Coordinates of C-alpha atoms in Angstrom, one line a residue:
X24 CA 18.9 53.3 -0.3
X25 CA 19.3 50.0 -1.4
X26 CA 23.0 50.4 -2.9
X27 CA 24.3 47.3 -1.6
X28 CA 22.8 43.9 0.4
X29 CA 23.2 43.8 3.9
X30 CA 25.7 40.6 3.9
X31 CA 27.8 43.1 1.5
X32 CA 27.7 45.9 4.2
X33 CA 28.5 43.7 6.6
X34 CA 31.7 42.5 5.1
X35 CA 33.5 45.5 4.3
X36 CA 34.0 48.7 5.0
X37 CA 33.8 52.7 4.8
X38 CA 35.8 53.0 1.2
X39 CA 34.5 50.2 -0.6
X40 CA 30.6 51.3 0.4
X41 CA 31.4 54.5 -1.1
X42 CA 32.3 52.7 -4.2
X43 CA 29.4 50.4 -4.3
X44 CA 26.8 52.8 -3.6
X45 CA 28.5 55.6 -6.5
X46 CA 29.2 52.9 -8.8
X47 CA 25.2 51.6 -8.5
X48 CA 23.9 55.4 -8.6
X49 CA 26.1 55.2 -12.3
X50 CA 24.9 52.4 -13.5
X51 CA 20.9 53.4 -12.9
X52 CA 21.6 56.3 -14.7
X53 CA 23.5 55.1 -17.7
X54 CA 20.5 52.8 -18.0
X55 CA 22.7 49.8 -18.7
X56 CA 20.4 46.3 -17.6
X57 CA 23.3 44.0 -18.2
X58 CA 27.0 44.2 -19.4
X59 CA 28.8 41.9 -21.1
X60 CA 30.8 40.2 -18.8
X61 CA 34.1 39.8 -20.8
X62 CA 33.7 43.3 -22.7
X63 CA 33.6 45.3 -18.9
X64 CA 36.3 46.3 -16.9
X65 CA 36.1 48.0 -13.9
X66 CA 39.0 50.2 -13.1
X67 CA 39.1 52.2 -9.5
X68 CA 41.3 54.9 -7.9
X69 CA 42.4 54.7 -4.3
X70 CA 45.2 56.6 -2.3
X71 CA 44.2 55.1 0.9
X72 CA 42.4 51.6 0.4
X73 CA 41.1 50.2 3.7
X74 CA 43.1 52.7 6.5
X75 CA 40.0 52.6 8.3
X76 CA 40.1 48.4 8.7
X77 CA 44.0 49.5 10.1
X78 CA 42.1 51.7 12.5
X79 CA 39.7 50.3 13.8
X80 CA 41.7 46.5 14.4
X81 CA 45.1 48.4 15.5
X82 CA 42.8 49.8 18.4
X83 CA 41.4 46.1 18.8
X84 CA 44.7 44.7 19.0
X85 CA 46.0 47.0 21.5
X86 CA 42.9 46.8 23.7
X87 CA 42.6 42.9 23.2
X88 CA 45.7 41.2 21.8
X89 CA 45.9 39.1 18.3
X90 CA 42.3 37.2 19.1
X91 CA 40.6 40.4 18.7
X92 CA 41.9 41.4 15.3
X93 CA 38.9 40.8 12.6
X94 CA 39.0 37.6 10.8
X95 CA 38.0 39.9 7.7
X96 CA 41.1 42.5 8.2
X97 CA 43.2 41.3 5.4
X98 CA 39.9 41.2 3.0
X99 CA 38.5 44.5 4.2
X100 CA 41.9 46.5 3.6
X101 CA 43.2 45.6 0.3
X102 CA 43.0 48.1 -2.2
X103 CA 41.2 46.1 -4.9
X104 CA 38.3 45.5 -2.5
X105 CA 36.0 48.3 -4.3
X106 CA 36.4 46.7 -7.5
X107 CA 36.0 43.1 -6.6
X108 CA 32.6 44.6 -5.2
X109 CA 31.6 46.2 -8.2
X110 CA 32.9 43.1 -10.5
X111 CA 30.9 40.7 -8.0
X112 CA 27.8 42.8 -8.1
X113 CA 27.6 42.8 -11.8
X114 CA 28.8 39.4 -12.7
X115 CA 31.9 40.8 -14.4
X116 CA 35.0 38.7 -15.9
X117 CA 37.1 41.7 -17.9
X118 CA 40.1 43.7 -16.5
X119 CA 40.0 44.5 -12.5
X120 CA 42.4 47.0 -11.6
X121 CA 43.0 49.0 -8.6
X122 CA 45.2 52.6 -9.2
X123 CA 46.9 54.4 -6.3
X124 CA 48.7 57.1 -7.4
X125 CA 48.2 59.5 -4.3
X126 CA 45.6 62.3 -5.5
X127 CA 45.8 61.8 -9.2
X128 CA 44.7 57.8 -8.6
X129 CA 40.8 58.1 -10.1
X130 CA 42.1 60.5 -12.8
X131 CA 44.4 57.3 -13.9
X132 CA 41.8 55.2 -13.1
X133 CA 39.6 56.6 -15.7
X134 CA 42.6 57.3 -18.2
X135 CA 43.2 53.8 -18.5
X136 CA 39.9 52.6 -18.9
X137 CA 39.7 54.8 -21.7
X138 CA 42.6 53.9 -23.4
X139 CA 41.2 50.6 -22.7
X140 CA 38.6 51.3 -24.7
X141 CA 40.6 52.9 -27.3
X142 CA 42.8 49.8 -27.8
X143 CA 39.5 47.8 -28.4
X144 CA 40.1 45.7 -25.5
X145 CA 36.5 46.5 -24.0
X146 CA 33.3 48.3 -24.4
X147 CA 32.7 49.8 -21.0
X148 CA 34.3 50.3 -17.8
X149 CA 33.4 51.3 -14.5
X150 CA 35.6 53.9 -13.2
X151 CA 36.1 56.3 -10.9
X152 CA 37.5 56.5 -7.3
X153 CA 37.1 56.0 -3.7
X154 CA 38.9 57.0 -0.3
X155 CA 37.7 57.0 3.3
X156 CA 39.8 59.6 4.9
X157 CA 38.5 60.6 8.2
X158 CA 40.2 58.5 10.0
X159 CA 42.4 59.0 13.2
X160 CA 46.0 57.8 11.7
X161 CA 45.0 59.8 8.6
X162 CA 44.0 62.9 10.6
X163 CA 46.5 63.0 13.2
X164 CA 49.5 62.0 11.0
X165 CA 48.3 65.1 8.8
X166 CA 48.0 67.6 11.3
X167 CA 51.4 66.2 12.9
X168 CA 52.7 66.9 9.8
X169 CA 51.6 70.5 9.6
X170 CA 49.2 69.9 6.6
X171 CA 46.0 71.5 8.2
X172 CA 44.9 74.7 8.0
X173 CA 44.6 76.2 11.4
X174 CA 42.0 78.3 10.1
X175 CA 39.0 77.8 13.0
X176 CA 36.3 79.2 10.4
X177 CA 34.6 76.0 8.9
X178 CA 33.8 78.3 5.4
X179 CA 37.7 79.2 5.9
X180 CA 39.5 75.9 6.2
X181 CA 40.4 75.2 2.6
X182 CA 40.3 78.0 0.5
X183 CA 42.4 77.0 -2.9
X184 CA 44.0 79.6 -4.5
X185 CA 42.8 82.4 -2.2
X186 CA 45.7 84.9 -0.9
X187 CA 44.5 84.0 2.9
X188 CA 45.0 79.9 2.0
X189 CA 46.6 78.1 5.1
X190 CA 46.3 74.1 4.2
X191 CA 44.2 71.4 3.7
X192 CA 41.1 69.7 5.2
X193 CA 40.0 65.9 5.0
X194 CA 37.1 65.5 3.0
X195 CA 35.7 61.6 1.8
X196 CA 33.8 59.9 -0.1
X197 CA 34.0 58.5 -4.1
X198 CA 32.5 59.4 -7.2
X199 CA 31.9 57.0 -10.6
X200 CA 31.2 56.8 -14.0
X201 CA 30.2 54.6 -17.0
X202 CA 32.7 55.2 -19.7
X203 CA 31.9 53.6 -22.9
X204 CA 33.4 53.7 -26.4
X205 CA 30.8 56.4 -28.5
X206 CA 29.5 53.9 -31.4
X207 CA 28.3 51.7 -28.4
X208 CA 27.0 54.2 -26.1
X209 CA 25.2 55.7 -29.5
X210 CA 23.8 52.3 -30.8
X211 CA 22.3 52.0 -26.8
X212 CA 20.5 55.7 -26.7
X213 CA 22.4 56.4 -23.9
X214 CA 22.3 59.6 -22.1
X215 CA 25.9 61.0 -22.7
X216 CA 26.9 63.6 -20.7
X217 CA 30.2 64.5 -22.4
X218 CA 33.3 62.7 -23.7
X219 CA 37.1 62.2 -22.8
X220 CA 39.3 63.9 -25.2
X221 CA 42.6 63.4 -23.7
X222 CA 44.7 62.0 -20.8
X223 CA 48.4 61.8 -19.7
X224 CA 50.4 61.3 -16.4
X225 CA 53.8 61.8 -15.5
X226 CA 55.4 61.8 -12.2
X227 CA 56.9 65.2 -10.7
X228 CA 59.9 63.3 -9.2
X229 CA 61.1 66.3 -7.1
X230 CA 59.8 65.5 -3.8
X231 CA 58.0 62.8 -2.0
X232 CA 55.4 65.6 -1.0
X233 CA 55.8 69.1 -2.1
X234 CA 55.8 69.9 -6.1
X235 CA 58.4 70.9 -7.9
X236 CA 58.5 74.6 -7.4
X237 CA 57.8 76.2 -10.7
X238 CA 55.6 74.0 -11.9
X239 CA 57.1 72.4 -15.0
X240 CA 56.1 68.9 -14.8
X241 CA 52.6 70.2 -13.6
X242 CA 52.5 71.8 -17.3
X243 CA 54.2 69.3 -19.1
X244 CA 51.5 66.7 -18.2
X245 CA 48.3 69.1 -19.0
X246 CA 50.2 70.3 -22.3
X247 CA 50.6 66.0 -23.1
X248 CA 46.6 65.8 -21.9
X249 CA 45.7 68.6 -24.5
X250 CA 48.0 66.8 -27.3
X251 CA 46.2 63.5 -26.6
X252 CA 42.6 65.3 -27.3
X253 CA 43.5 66.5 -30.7
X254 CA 41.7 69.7 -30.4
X255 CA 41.7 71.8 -33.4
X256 CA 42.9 75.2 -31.5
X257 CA 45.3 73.1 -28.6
X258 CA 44.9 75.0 -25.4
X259 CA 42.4 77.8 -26.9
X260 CA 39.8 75.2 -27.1
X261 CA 39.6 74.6 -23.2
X262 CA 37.4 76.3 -21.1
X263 CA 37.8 75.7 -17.9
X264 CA 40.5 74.3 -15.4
X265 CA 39.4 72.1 -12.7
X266 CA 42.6 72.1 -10.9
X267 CA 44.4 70.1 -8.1
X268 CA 44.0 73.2 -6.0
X269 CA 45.3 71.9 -2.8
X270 CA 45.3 75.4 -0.7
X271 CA 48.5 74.8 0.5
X272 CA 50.9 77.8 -0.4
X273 CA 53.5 76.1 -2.1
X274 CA 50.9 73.8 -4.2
X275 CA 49.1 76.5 -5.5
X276 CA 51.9 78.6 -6.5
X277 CA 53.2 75.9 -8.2
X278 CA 50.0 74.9 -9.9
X279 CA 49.6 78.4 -10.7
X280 CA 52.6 78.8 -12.8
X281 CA 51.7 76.2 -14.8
X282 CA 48.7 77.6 -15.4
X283 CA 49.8 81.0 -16.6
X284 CA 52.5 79.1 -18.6
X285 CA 49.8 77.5 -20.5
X286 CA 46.7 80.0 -20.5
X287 CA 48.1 83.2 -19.5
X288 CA 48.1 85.0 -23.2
X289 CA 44.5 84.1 -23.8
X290 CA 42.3 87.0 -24.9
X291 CA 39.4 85.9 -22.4
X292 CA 40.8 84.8 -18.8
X293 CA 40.8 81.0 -18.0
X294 CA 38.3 79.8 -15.1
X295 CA 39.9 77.7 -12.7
X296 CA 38.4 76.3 -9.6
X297 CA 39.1 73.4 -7.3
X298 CA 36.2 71.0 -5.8
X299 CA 38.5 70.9 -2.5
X300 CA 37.1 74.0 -1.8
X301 CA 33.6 72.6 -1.5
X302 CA 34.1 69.2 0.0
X303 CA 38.0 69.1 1.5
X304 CA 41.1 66.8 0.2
X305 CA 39.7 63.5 -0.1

């Protein structure tokens, strides 16, 4: 598909094409022929960045010595790569920001480009986030770290929330969207396809890995979220839970108790579900 030109492709790598390609897929479907350059920010999420460029010219320089680390290293690795992309692509001159904030870093991404919006600062943003995970630090300094399931069932590996859950499994890619304030996005006939209500983030400053054990902070930050949205029955009005879901047994009991904290009393039971169940821990 033609997502990106071929000089594009050839200049940088795995987790900013996943970010160019998502981010053009967006745009044709919002419909949107040009943006206003000044009135546009694009705003992306990244735990990783370029830790495939550290790959692939760590095992140069070992093999060959300094001469045969890429000239392009330094541009191919840094985390605002996917945005300066995107910006390029679309002849963009409004905010450029690059979030990494481990697995919560596209949720921030977006949450600030809406506030963004909310402030009046800009019209539109594109948002979303991108990681390129398979990699051999990243998989080897997981499973050295005991993160992996050893399940050896492919259906099995990541099962969130499921009694028989073991650990994670790498999964990669990126996903984007077109956030626009609603009088804009009205006044365009654009297709909507729903709207953010609310956002927060806090940190869980218990561990540098592992949440804190009952969940408190975990429910503090989704209570803040449903606040922020101003719905007219608070909690009662949600749905659904997409959840972190990691499959890891202390993260989902964790994430759990939160949970029941929150929804436990409702008359109808919540659905939660985690996507890391369908395409791994990107």
């Amino acid at each position: 598909a033609p997502w990106m030109e071929e000089r594009v492709l050839r200049n940088s790598t795995a987790f900013s094409h996943y970010a160019i390609a998502a981010a053009a897929q967006a745009v044709a479907d919002a419909g949107i022929e040009t943006f206003d350059p000044l009135r546009t920010a694009v705003v992306i999420g990244s735990a990783l960045g370029g830790v495939d460029s550290y790959a692939d010219d760590g095992a140069r320089f070992s093999a060959g010595g300094p001469d045969a680390i890429s000239p392009k290293f330094m541009v191919n690795s840094l985390l605002n790569m996917p945005a300066a992309h995107i910006a390029l692509r679309y002849g963009l001159h409004g905010p450029q920001l690059s979030i990494a904030t481990a697995c919560a870093s596209s949720h921030d991404a977006m949450g600030l480009a809406a506030r963004m919006i909310e402030a009046g600062e800009i019209d539109t943003a594109i948002t979303g986030g991108t990681d390129c995970a398979i990699s051999p630090l990243v998989f080897f300094g997981a499973r050295n770290n005991r993160m992996f399931t050893p399940q050896p069932d492919p259906y099995k590996t990541c099962r969130p929330f499921n009694k028989e859950r073991f650990g994670v499994m790498l999964g990669e890619g990126a996903g984007m969207f077109v956030l626009e304030r609603a009088d804009h996005a009205r006044k365009r006939g654009a297709k909507v396809y729903g709207r953010l209500r609310g956002y927060a983030t806090l940190a869980d400053g218990y561990h540098l890995s592992s949440p804190e054990p009952e969940g408190r902070w975990e429910q503090r930050v989704m209570e803040l979220a449903i606040d922020n949205a101003r719905l007219p029955g608070g909690a009662d009005d949600i749905d659904a839970v997409i959840a972190h879901g990691t499959g890891t047994p202390v993260g989902d009991i964790a994430e759990l108790g939160a949970l029941n904290r929150i929804y436990g009393n409702r008359a109808q039971p919540m659905r939660v579900m985690s996507p890391k169940g369908n395409f791994g821990h990107p």
